[in-house]
Amino acid sequence: MPELPEVEALRRDLERTLVGRTVTDLELGLPKLFKTTEGLTPEDLVGKRIEGLSRRAKFLHAHCSESLSLFVHLRMTGQLVHVANDGSHLAHGGHPVPGWSVPLPHKATHLTAMLDDGSRLYLTDIRQFARLWLMPAEAATAFIAQARLGPEPIGADFHVKDFAARLARRSIPIKSVLLDQRVISGVGNIYADESLWAANIHPRRTASSLSKTEIARLASAIPAVLEYAIREGVAFVPQGKAISDRAFPYCHGRAGVPCGRCGTLIQKDWVGGRGTYWCPKCQPEKKRRA
DNA sequence: AACTACTCCTGGAGGC
DNA sequence: TGCCTCCAGGAGTAGT
């Protein structure tokens, strides 16, 4: 699922291939995906140049000419593919289903943007959860504000003290709190599991019960895991199956596979309605006595 | 305010 | 083979 690392990696790729291009035409197969503020329509993108790409949490923000902002959220199964005039892939990211090799557009392709160099940007989503929002650039700040996103876990905005204060108010499992975008933004199911594994914290531990030391461990594990994933490329886990031919992710999707640290079999259960993986030895359910 | 349950969606996997 | 059920899960919303 596209989480912060996937979206950031995609942003970096598209920054090279898409910025500077002008949209010459638009085909929208599934209008419900495309939200616009009053007075705008998706077609207002035509003729606009993409001047920059930024990211906030899992939102991709295309800064367009004539003061327009386009936000893209891939949710669970969205993907963006930028294909050159000759059919070669310039950039792609998100959820590769159907596989990258399936010719585009296919039946899950909901948006095609034609660009002035003959390339095309496709948005595909088998489950139709992805969303796009087009608005005047001056509305972008308010758009992000209403999502009430917590701090970015990578970068200068993330402070352990503030993180600890947020955790102290929550009496639900730490795993569920990590998925709450208002507490910390950009973490999804895979990297929540990976961060807790890296920090040796059981996903069902009540957030407010974590010690100062544990919070500090978690607060450094989260950015480390995310930065690793951005750098090394991403951990797409097909249908909860363990991936044996690669080391990462270390625990997510690896039920019944020996933990890379201690050899104990990784366990799977549901926490807050989400499939959750952990090592029962490295991540004890009860707080260790000091 | 905090928390839980439900909703949106389709396709792949596994059971019989 | 083919039908059925379950599961994948980000985020918004409604209800407690």
XYZ file of C-alpha atoms (C1' of nucleotides) in Angstrom:
322
model
C 0.000 0.000 0.000
C 1.401 3.353 -0.809
C 2.584 4.894 2.442
C 4.950 7.793 2.948
C 8.039 6.105 1.435
C 6.186 4.987 -1.684
C 4.663 8.406 -2.212
C 7.974 10.160 -1.614
C 9.829 7.833 -3.990
C 7.152 8.441 -6.595
C 7.359 12.193 -6.052
C 11.113 12.146 -6.629
C 10.714 10.157 -9.840
C 7.903 12.299 -11.186
C 9.800 15.440 -10.297
C 12.317 14.448 -12.953
C 9.847 13.374 -15.616
C 6.700 15.412 -15.100
C 7.713 18.856 -13.891
C 7.780 21.301 -16.779
C 5.216 19.362 -18.792
C 1.920 20.869 -19.887
C -1.347 18.914 -19.858
C -2.784 18.865 -23.378
C -5.792 16.637 -22.819
C -7.538 14.674 -20.109
C -9.592 11.486 -20.130
C -11.504 10.797 -16.968
C -13.129 7.373 -16.843
C -14.356 7.494 -13.266
C -15.538 11.001 -12.373
C -16.183 10.219 -8.705
C -12.427 10.021 -8.092
C -11.914 13.622 -9.123
C -13.072 16.313 -6.714
C -12.961 19.989 -7.610
C -13.828 23.107 -5.710
C -16.817 25.058 -6.940
C -16.287 26.722 -10.266
C -13.595 24.277 -11.386
C -13.867 21.123 -13.474
C -11.233 18.441 -14.155
C -10.855 19.879 -17.650
C -9.441 23.053 -16.118
C -6.174 21.113 -15.866
C -5.836 21.168 -19.643
C -3.373 23.813 -20.786
C -1.713 24.009 -17.352
C 1.972 23.384 -16.791
C 3.148 21.316 -13.843
C 5.606 23.586 -12.096
C 6.452 21.553 -9.023
C 5.639 18.469 -6.981
C 5.606 18.311 -3.223
C 4.351 15.847 -0.663
C 2.515 16.133 2.632
C 1.894 12.847 4.447
C 0.542 10.525 1.726
C -0.712 13.412 -0.423
C 1.073 14.308 -3.623
C 0.697 18.002 -4.440
C 1.154 19.151 -8.041
C 1.687 22.876 -8.286
C 0.238 23.949 -11.624
C 0.443 27.130 -13.638
C -2.252 29.771 -13.301
C -2.317 29.140 -9.563
C -3.952 25.737 -9.498
C -3.209 22.960 -7.023
C -3.845 19.298 -7.700
C -3.693 16.855 -4.806
C -3.486 13.101 -5.357
C -4.010 10.443 -2.693
C -3.454 6.847 -3.814
C -5.109 5.359 -0.702
C -4.646 1.596 -0.867
C -4.535 0.473 -4.433
C -3.871 3.552 -6.532
C -0.902 3.894 -8.788
C 0.518 6.551 -11.092
C 2.410 5.564 -14.206
C 4.163 8.030 -16.469
C 4.705 6.487 -19.881
C 6.827 8.039 -22.618
C 5.737 8.515 -26.204
C 7.511 5.275 -27.180
C 5.748 3.284 -24.457
C 8.675 3.052 -22.051
C 8.061 3.711 -18.373
C 9.416 7.045 -17.190
C 8.168 6.677 -13.639
C 5.722 4.581 -11.717
C 4.691 4.118 -8.151
C 1.916 2.990 -5.894
C 0.167 -0.322 -5.998
C 1.368 -2.451 -8.943
C -1.851 -4.362 -9.600
C -2.350 -5.341 -12.327
C 1.437 -5.672 -12.783
C 3.554 -2.963 -14.349
C 3.825 -4.990 -17.532
C 0.086 -4.913 -18.323
C -0.338 -2.430 -21.179
C -2.028 0.840 -20.319
C -4.709 1.908 -20.324
C -6.467 -1.145 -18.889
C -9.851 -1.525 -17.218
C -8.617 -0.137 -13.907
C -7.232 3.002 -15.547
C -9.448 5.857 -14.432
C -7.533 8.919 -15.561
C -5.215 9.607 -18.460
C -3.427 12.920 -18.784
C -1.840 13.615 -22.156
C 1.250 15.798 -21.982
C 2.939 18.133 -24.418
C 5.884 15.817 -25.100
C 3.615 12.958 -26.114
C 3.966 11.171 -22.785
C 0.997 10.115 -20.718
C 0.305 9.996 -17.023
C -2.103 7.257 -15.962
C -3.888 6.869 -12.692
C -5.053 3.332 -12.074
C -6.805 1.817 -9.088
C -8.437 -1.609 -8.979
C -10.497 -0.649 -5.959
C -11.319 2.917 -6.864
C -10.311 4.393 -3.521
C -7.771 6.886 -4.883
C -8.818 10.529 -4.978
C -7.774 13.707 -6.754
C -8.656 17.249 -5.729
C -8.293 20.313 -7.931
C -8.465 23.734 -6.350
C -7.054 27.235 -6.545
C -3.544 27.326 -5.079
C -4.691 29.640 -2.294
C -7.053 26.908 -1.060
C -4.249 24.354 -0.685
C -3.228 25.397 2.803
C -6.780 25.110 4.088
C -7.194 21.769 2.331
C -4.210 20.331 4.168
C -5.248 21.994 7.423
C -8.668 20.343 7.453
C -6.999 16.925 7.285
C -5.453 17.841 10.669
C -2.327 15.916 9.820
C 0.250 15.270 12.474
C 3.918 16.083 11.947
C 5.975 14.542 9.178
C 8.043 11.768 10.767
C 11.047 12.621 8.628
C 12.334 16.144 8.910
C 12.575 18.863 11.472
C 8.899 18.918 12.492
C 9.013 15.661 14.406
C 9.775 16.080 18.096
C 9.912 13.255 20.628
C 8.388 15.378 23.381
C 5.352 16.255 21.286
C 5.044 12.624 20.123
C 5.138 11.439 23.740
C 2.428 13.922 24.722
C 0.177 12.640 21.969
C 0.721 9.015 22.948
C 0.005 9.758 26.604
C -3.565 10.749 25.715
C -4.396 7.508 23.950
C -5.613 4.337 25.600
C -5.717 2.230 22.451
C -2.983 -0.058 21.059
C 0.138 1.750 19.899
C -0.280 0.137 16.484
C -3.645 1.878 16.031
C -2.213 5.203 17.172
C 0.570 5.002 14.595
C -2.062 4.636 11.892
C -3.840 7.791 13.072
C -2.661 10.458 10.639
C -3.406 13.178 13.184
C -0.774 11.800 15.534
C 1.955 11.132 12.998
C 1.421 11.438 9.284
C 2.444 9.094 6.530
C 2.706 5.817 8.446
C 0.501 2.994 7.207
C 0.022 -0.630 8.101
C 3.325 -1.978 6.800
C 5.591 0.639 8.346
C 3.676 0.689 11.614
C 4.516 -3.010 12.003
C 8.097 -2.480 10.874
C 8.657 0.443 13.229
C 7.284 -1.465 16.217
C 9.454 -4.444 15.344
C 12.497 -2.193 15.060
C 11.682 -0.612 18.425
C 10.903 -3.946 20.143
C 7.407 -2.865 21.114
C 4.368 -5.119 21.002
C 1.672 -3.659 18.710
C -1.048 -4.198 21.331
C 0.706 -2.229 24.045
C -1.537 0.653 25.127
C -0.047 3.866 23.773
C -0.202 5.627 27.123
C 1.621 2.754 28.838
C 4.862 3.185 26.884
C 7.862 4.235 28.904
C 9.995 7.231 28.022
C 12.683 4.894 26.755
C 10.258 2.977 24.580
C 8.851 6.170 23.100
C 12.361 7.370 22.344
C 13.142 4.053 20.643
C 9.970 4.250 18.593
C 10.510 7.890 17.693
C 13.884 7.073 16.216
C 12.753 3.793 14.641
C 9.945 5.372 12.626
C 12.048 7.835 10.595
C 14.827 5.274 10.256
C 12.431 2.689 8.805
C 10.781 5.213 6.473
C 14.089 6.602 5.231
C 15.384 3.101 4.651
C 12.287 2.296 2.596
C 12.580 5.461 0.523
C 16.223 4.689 -0.162
C 16.028 0.976 -0.764
C 12.734 0.833 -2.558
C 9.627 -0.467 -1.447
C 8.053 -3.269 0.331
C 4.990 -4.247 -1.588
C 3.550 -7.313 0.111
C 1.182 -9.293 -2.082
C -1.875 -10.456 -0.132
C -0.148 -10.872 3.205
C 2.322 -13.413 1.879
C 5.842 -13.549 3.162
C 8.477 -12.547 0.694
C 11.314 -14.973 1.102
C 13.747 -13.584 -1.440
C 14.191 -10.205 0.203
C 14.947 -9.101 3.714
C 12.596 -6.148 3.926
C 10.022 -5.816 5.346
C 11.440 -7.632 8.337
C 8.180 -8.672 9.938
C 5.159 -7.412 7.995
C 3.727 -10.178 5.849
C 6.017 -12.797 7.350
C 3.674 -14.863 9.506
C 5.309 -18.188 10.404
C 8.703 -17.059 9.146
C 11.638 -16.876 11.610
C 12.324 -13.420 12.994
C 15.508 -12.043 11.458
C 16.814 -11.094 14.894
C 16.003 -14.046 17.130
C 14.566 -16.797 14.961
C 11.218 -16.957 16.750
C 8.346 -17.367 14.311
C 6.619 -14.103 13.395
C 3.026 -14.028 14.575
C -0.016 -12.564 12.877
C -3.221 -11.323 14.450
C -5.646 -8.461 14.178
C -5.079 -5.219 16.044
C -7.659 -2.494 15.628
C -9.083 -4.387 12.666
C -5.753 -4.450 10.819
C -3.622 -7.452 10.008
C -0.622 -7.067 12.281
C 2.692 -8.911 12.446
C 5.203 -9.070 15.271
C 7.865 -11.187 16.886
C 6.541 -12.611 20.160
C 10.020 -12.743 21.662
C 11.488 -9.419 20.540
C 8.208 -7.599 21.165
C 6.874 -8.876 24.500
C 3.219 -8.208 25.248
C 3.882 -7.172 28.830
C 6.279 -4.440 29.711
C 9.622 -5.852 30.786
C 10.409 -5.300 34.453
C 13.256 -2.888 34.876
C -12.697 14.068 23.053
C -11.885 9.310 22.516
C -13.126 5.234 20.670
C -15.615 1.614 17.681
C -17.969 0.046 13.735
C -19.067 0.533 9.293
C -18.385 1.981 4.423
C -16.262 2.331 0.076
C -14.400 -1.316 -3.799
C -12.370 -5.329 -6.594
C -9.619 -9.284 -7.290
C -6.943 -12.953 -5.676
C -6.660 -16.977 -2.738
C -8.342 -20.896 -0.625
C -12.065 -24.224 0.626
C -15.251 -27.546 -0.880
C -13.653 -26.497 -12.833
C -16.420 -23.229 -10.503
C -18.830 -21.134 -7.012
C -18.563 -19.105 -2.510
C -16.421 -16.587 1.257
C -12.809 -14.184 3.129
C -9.272 -10.856 3.087
C -6.447 -6.844 1.641
C -6.650 -1.643 4.353
C -6.536 4.326 4.030
C -9.527 7.343 5.582
C -13.998 9.400 6.240
C -18.223 9.257 8.805
C -21.790 7.979 11.992
C -22.856 6.339 16.404
C -21.680 5.428 21.456
